[in-house]
Short mmCIF file of C-alpha atoms in Angstrom, two decimals:
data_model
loop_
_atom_site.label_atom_id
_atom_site.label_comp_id
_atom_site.label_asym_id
_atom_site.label_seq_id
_atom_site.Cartn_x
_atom_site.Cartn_y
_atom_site.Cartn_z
CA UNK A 1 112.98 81.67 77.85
CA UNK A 2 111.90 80.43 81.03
CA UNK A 3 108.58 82.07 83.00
CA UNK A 4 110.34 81.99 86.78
CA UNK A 5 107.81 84.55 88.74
CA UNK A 6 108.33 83.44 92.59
CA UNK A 7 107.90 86.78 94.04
CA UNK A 8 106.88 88.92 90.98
CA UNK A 9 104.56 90.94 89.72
CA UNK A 10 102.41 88.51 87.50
CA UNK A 11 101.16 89.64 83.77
CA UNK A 12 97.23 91.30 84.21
CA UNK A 13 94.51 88.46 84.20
CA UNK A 14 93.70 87.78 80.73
CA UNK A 15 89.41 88.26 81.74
CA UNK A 16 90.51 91.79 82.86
CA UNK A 17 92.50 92.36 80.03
CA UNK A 18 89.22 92.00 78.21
CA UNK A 19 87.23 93.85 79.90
CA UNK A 20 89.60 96.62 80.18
CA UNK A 21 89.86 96.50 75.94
CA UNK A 22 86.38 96.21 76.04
CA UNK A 23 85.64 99.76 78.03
CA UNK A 24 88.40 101.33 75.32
CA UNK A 25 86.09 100.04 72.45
CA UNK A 26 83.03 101.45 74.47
CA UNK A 27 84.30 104.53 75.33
CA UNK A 28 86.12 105.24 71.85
CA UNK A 29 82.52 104.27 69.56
CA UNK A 30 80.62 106.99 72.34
CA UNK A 31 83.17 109.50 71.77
CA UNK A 32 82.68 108.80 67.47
CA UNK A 33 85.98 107.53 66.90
CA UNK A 34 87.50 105.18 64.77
CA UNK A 35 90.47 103.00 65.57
CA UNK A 36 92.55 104.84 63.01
CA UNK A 37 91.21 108.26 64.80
CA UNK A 38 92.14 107.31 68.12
CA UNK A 39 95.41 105.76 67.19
CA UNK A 40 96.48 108.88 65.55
CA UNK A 41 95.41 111.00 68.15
CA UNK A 42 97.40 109.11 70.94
CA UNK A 43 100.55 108.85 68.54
CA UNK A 44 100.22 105.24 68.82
CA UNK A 45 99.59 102.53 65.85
CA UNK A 46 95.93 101.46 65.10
CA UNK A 47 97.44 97.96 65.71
CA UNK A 48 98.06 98.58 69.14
CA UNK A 49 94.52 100.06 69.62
CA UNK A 50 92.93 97.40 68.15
CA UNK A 51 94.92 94.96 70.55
CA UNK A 52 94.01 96.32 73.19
CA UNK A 53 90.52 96.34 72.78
CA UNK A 54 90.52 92.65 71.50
CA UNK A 55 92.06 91.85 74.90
CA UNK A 56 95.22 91.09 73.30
CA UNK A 57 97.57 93.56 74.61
CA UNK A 58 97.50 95.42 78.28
CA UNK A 59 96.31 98.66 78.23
CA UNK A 60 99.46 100.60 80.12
CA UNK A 61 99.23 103.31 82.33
CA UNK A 62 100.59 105.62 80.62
CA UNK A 63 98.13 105.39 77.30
CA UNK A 64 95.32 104.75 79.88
CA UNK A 65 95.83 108.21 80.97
CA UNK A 66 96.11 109.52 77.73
CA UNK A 67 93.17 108.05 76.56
CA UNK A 68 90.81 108.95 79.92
CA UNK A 69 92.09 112.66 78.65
CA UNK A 70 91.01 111.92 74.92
CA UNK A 71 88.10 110.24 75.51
CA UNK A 72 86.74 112.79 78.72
CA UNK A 73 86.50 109.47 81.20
CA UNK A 74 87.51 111.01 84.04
CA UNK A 75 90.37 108.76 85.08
CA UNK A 76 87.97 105.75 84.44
CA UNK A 77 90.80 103.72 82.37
CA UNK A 78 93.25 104.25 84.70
CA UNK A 79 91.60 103.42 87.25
CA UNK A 80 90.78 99.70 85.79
CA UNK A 81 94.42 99.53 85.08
CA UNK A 82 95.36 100.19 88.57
CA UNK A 83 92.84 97.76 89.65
CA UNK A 84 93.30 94.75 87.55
CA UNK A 85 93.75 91.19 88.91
CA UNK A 86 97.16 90.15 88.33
CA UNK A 87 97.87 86.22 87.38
CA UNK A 88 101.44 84.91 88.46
CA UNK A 89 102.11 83.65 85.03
CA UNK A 90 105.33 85.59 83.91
CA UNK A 91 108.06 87.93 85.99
CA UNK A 92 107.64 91.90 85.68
CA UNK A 93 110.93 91.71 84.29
CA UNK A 94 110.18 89.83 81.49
CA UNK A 95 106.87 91.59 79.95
CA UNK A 96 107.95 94.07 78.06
CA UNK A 97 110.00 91.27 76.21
CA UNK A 98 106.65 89.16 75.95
CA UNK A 99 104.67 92.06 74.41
CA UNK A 100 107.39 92.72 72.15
CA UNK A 101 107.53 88.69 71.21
CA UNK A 102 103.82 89.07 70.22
CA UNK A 103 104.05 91.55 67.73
CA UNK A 104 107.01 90.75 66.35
CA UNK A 105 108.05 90.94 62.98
CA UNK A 106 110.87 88.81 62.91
CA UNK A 107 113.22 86.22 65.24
CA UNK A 108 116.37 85.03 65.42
CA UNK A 109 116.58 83.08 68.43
CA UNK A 110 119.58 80.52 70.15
CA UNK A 111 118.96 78.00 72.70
CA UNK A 112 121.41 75.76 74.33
CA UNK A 113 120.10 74.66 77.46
CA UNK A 114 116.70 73.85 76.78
CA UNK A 115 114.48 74.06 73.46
CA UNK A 116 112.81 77.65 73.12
CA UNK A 117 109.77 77.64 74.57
CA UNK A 118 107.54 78.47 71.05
CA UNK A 119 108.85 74.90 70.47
CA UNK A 120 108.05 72.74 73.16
CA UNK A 121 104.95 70.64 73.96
CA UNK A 122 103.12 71.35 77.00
CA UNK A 123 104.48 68.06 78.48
CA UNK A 124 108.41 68.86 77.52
CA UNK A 125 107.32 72.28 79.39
CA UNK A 126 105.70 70.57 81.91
CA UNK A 127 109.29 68.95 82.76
CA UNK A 128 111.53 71.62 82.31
CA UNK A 129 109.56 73.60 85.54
CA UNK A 130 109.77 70.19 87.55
CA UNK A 131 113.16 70.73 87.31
CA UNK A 132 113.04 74.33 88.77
CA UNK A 133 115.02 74.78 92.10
CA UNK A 134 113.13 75.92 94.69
CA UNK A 135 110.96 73.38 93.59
CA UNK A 136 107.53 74.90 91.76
CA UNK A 137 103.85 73.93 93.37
CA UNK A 138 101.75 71.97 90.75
CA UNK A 139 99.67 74.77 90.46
CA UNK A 140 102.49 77.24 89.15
CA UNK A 141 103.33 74.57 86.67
CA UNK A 142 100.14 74.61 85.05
CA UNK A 143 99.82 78.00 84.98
CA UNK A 144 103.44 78.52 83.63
CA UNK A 145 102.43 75.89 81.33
CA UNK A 146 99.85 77.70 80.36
CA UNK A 147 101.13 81.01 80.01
CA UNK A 148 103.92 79.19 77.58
CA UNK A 149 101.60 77.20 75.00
CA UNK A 150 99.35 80.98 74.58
CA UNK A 151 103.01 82.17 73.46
CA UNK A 152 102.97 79.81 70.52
CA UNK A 153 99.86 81.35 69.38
CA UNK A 154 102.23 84.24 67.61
CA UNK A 155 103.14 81.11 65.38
CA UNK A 156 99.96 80.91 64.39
CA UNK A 157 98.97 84.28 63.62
CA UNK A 158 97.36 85.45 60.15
CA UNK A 159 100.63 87.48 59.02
CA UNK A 160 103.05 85.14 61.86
CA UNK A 161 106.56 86.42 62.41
CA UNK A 162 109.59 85.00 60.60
CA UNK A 163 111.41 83.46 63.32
CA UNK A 164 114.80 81.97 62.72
CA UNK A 165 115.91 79.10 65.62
CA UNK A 166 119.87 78.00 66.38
CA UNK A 167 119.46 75.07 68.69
CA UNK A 168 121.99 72.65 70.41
CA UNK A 169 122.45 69.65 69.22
CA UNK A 170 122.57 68.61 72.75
CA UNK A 171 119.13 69.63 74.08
CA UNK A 172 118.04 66.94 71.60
CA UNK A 173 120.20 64.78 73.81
CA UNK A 174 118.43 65.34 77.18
CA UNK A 175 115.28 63.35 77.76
CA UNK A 176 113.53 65.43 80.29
CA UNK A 177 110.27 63.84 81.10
CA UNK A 178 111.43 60.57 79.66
CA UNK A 179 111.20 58.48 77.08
CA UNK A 180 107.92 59.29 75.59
CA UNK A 181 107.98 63.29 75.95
CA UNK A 182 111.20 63.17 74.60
CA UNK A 183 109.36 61.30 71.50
CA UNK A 184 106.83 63.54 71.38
CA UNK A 185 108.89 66.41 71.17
CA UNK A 186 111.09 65.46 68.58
CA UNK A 187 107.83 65.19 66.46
CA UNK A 188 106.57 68.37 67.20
CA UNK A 189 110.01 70.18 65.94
CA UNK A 190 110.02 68.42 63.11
CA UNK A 191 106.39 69.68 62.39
CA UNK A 192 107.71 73.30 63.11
CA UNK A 193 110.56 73.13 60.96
CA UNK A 194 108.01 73.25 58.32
CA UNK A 195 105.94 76.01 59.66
CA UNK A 196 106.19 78.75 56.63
CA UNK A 197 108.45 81.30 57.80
CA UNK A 198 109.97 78.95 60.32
CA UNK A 199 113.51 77.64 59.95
CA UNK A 200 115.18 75.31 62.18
CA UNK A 201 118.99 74.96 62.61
CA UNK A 202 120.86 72.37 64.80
CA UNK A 203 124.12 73.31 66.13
CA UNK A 204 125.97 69.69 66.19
CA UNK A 205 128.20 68.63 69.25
CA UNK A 206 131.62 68.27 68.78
CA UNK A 207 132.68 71.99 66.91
CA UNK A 208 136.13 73.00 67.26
CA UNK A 209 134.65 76.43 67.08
CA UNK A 210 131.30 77.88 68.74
CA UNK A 211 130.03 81.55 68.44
CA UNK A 212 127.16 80.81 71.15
CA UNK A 213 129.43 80.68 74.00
CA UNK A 214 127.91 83.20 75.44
CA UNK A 215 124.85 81.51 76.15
CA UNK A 216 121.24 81.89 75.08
CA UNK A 217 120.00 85.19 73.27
CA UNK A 218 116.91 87.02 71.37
CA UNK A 219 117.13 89.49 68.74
CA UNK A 220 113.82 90.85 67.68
CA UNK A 221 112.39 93.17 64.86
CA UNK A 222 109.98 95.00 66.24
CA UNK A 223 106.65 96.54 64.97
CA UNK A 224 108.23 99.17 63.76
CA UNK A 225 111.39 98.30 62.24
CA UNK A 226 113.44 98.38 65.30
CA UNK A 227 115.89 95.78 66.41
CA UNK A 228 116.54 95.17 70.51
CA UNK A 229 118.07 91.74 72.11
CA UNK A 230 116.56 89.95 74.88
CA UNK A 231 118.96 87.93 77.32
CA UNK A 232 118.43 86.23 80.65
CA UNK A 233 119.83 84.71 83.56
CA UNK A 234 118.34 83.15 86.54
CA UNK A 235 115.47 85.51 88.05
CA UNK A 236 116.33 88.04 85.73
CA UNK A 237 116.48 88.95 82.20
CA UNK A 238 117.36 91.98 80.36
CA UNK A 239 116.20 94.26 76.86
CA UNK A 240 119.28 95.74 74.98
CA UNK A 241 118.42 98.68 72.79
CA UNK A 242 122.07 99.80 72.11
CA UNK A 243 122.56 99.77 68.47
CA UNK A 244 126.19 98.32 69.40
CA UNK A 245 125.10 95.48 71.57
CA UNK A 246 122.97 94.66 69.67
CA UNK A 247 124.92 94.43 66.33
CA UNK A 248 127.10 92.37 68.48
CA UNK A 249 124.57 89.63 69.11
CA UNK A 250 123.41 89.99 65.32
CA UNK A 251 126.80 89.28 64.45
CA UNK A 252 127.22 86.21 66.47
CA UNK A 253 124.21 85.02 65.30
CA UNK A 254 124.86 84.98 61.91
CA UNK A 255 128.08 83.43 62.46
CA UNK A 256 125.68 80.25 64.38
CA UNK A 257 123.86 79.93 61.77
CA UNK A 258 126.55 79.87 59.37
CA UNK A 259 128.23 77.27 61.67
CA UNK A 260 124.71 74.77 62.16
CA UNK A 261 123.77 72.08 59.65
CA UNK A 262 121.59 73.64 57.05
CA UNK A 263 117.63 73.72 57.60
CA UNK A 264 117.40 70.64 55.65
CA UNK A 265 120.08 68.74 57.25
CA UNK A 266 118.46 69.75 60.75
CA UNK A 267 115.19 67.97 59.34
CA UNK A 268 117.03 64.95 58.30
CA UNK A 269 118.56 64.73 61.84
CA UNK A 270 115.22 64.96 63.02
CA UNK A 271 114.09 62.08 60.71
CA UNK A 272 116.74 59.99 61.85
CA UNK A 273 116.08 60.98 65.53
CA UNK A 274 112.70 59.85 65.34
CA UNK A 275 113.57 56.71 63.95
CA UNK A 276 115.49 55.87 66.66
CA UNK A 277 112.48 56.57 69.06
#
C-alpha cells in the first residue's frame, strides 16, 4: 500500500493525538467513569476508548461530540479535534483503511508490484518513494518512511493479527535500492515468514494460470467480525463493504493461495535466494 499524500489531508500529529487521548482520560476519571462505563455509554467498544486515550487511535469528530455531551465539556473535545496539527504522513483517502489495519483481526493480503509495506525495511521503503513520479522531497520520504515502519508495529502487538501474504515471485526479482537493500530485504521476509500467525506465500513466474490479474488487494476482518476489501490505484484507493465484492476478492484469494508454493516452499525459495546474495 503506498502512503502518496501530495496535496492531502495528512493523518493528526501523533503528540496531539496524545494529548487529545490524554484530555478523554482526564475528563472521563473527573466525571467517575470507567473505560467500560464510557464505552458502553457511547455504544462504542472499551477497546476503542482505551485507544484513544493511549494516543493510539484519533479521537473522531463525531465521538468527540458525543463524548463533550457525556462528559458535560462544553465542546472542549471537539474543539481539540478541530484544532489538531495535521502531519503529511498518509492521504485522507487512505485512513480509514489504516485505522482499520491497526485493529485488525485478520489479513489476507496480495502484492505484485512491490512487497507490502508491513514487510519491507525502512531502506527497501526508502527506495520504493525515490521512485515516486513527481519526484518526493527528502523530507516526505522520511516521513513516509516513517509513517510505514509505525505500521509494522500491528505485527508486533500482544494479541497481533493473523495476516496471510500472496506475493509475486517477481518483486523478489527487482532490486530497488540495489544490491545490498535487496539483501537485506530478502532477510527480513524470511524472518517474517516465521512471525507466529504470519504466513508467507510466493506466487512463482511463469503460471499458465493467475487469479491476481486484477492487481493488488486487502481483505480485512475487522474488530468486530466484519469483512471489507481495501484496493488502490494511483492517488486513490478505495474500502468495499459489499458483501458481494467482497466475496469476490475472498474468492480470488483463495484461489492465489491455492495456486503459490506452499509456506514452506516460499521459505526454501527464500533460503536459496539468500544464498545467492
Amino acid at each position: 500500500m503506498s502512503n502518496r499524500s501530495r496535496g492531502a489531508r495528512g493523518r493528526k500529529n501523533a503528540s496531539a493525538v496524545k494529548l487529545v487521548g490524554s484530555l478523554v482520560g482526564t475528563f472521563r476519571r473527573a466525571a467517575g467513569l470507567t473505560q467500560t462505563a464510557l464505552a458502553d455509554a457511547a455504544t462504542v467498544d472499551e477497546e476503542t476508548i482505551a485507544s484513544i486515550e493511549q494516543g493510539r487511535r484519533n479521537l473522531k469528530p463525531d465521538l468527540a461530540a458525543l463524548l463533550d455531551e457525556l462528559l458535560d465539556t462544553k465542546g472542549t473535545l471537539s474543539v481539540a479535534v478541530a484544532n489538531m496539527p495535521e502531519v503529511d504522513l498518509f492521504p485522507r483517502w487512505a485512513e480509514d483503511y489504516i485505522d482499520l489495519e491497526r485493529e485488525a483481526l485478520a489479513l489476507s493480503w496480495y502484492d505484485n508490484q512491490v512487497l507490502p509495506g508491513l514487510l519491507q525495511t525502512p531502506a527497501y521503503a526508502r527506495a520504493v518513494f525515490l521512485n515516486d513520479v513527481p519526484a518526493l522531497s527528502e523530507e516526505e520520504i522520511e516521513q513516509r518512511v516513517t509513517a510505514r515502519m509505525e505500521r509494522q508495529e500491528i505485527l508486533q502487538r500482544r494479541e497481533p493479527p493473523t495476516i496471510s501474504f500472496v506475493i509475486s515471485e517477481v518483486t523478489l526479482m527487482d532490486r530497488l535500492g540495489g544490491e545490498q537493500v535487496h539483501g537485506e530485504q530478502l532477510g527480513r521476509l524470511r524472518e517474517w515468514a516465521d512471525l507466529p500467525g504470519v504466513t508467507l506465500q510466493i506466487m512463482p513466474v511463469g503460471r499458465a494460470f493467475h487469479a491476481g490479474l486484477v492487481g493488488p488487494f486487502t481483505v480485512i476482518e475487522t474488530a468486530d467480525h466484519q469483512r471489507v476489501a481495501y484496493v488502490e490505484a494511483p492517488r486513490r484507493g478505495w474500502l468495499i463493504a459489499d458483501p458481494d465484492d467482497v466475496s469476490y476478492l475472498e474468492r480470488r484469494y483463495a484461489m492465489l493461495r491455492s495456486q503459490a508454493l506452499n509456506p514452506q516452499e516460499s521459505k526454501s525459495l527464500l533460503d536459496r535466494l539468500l544464498g545467492d546474495t
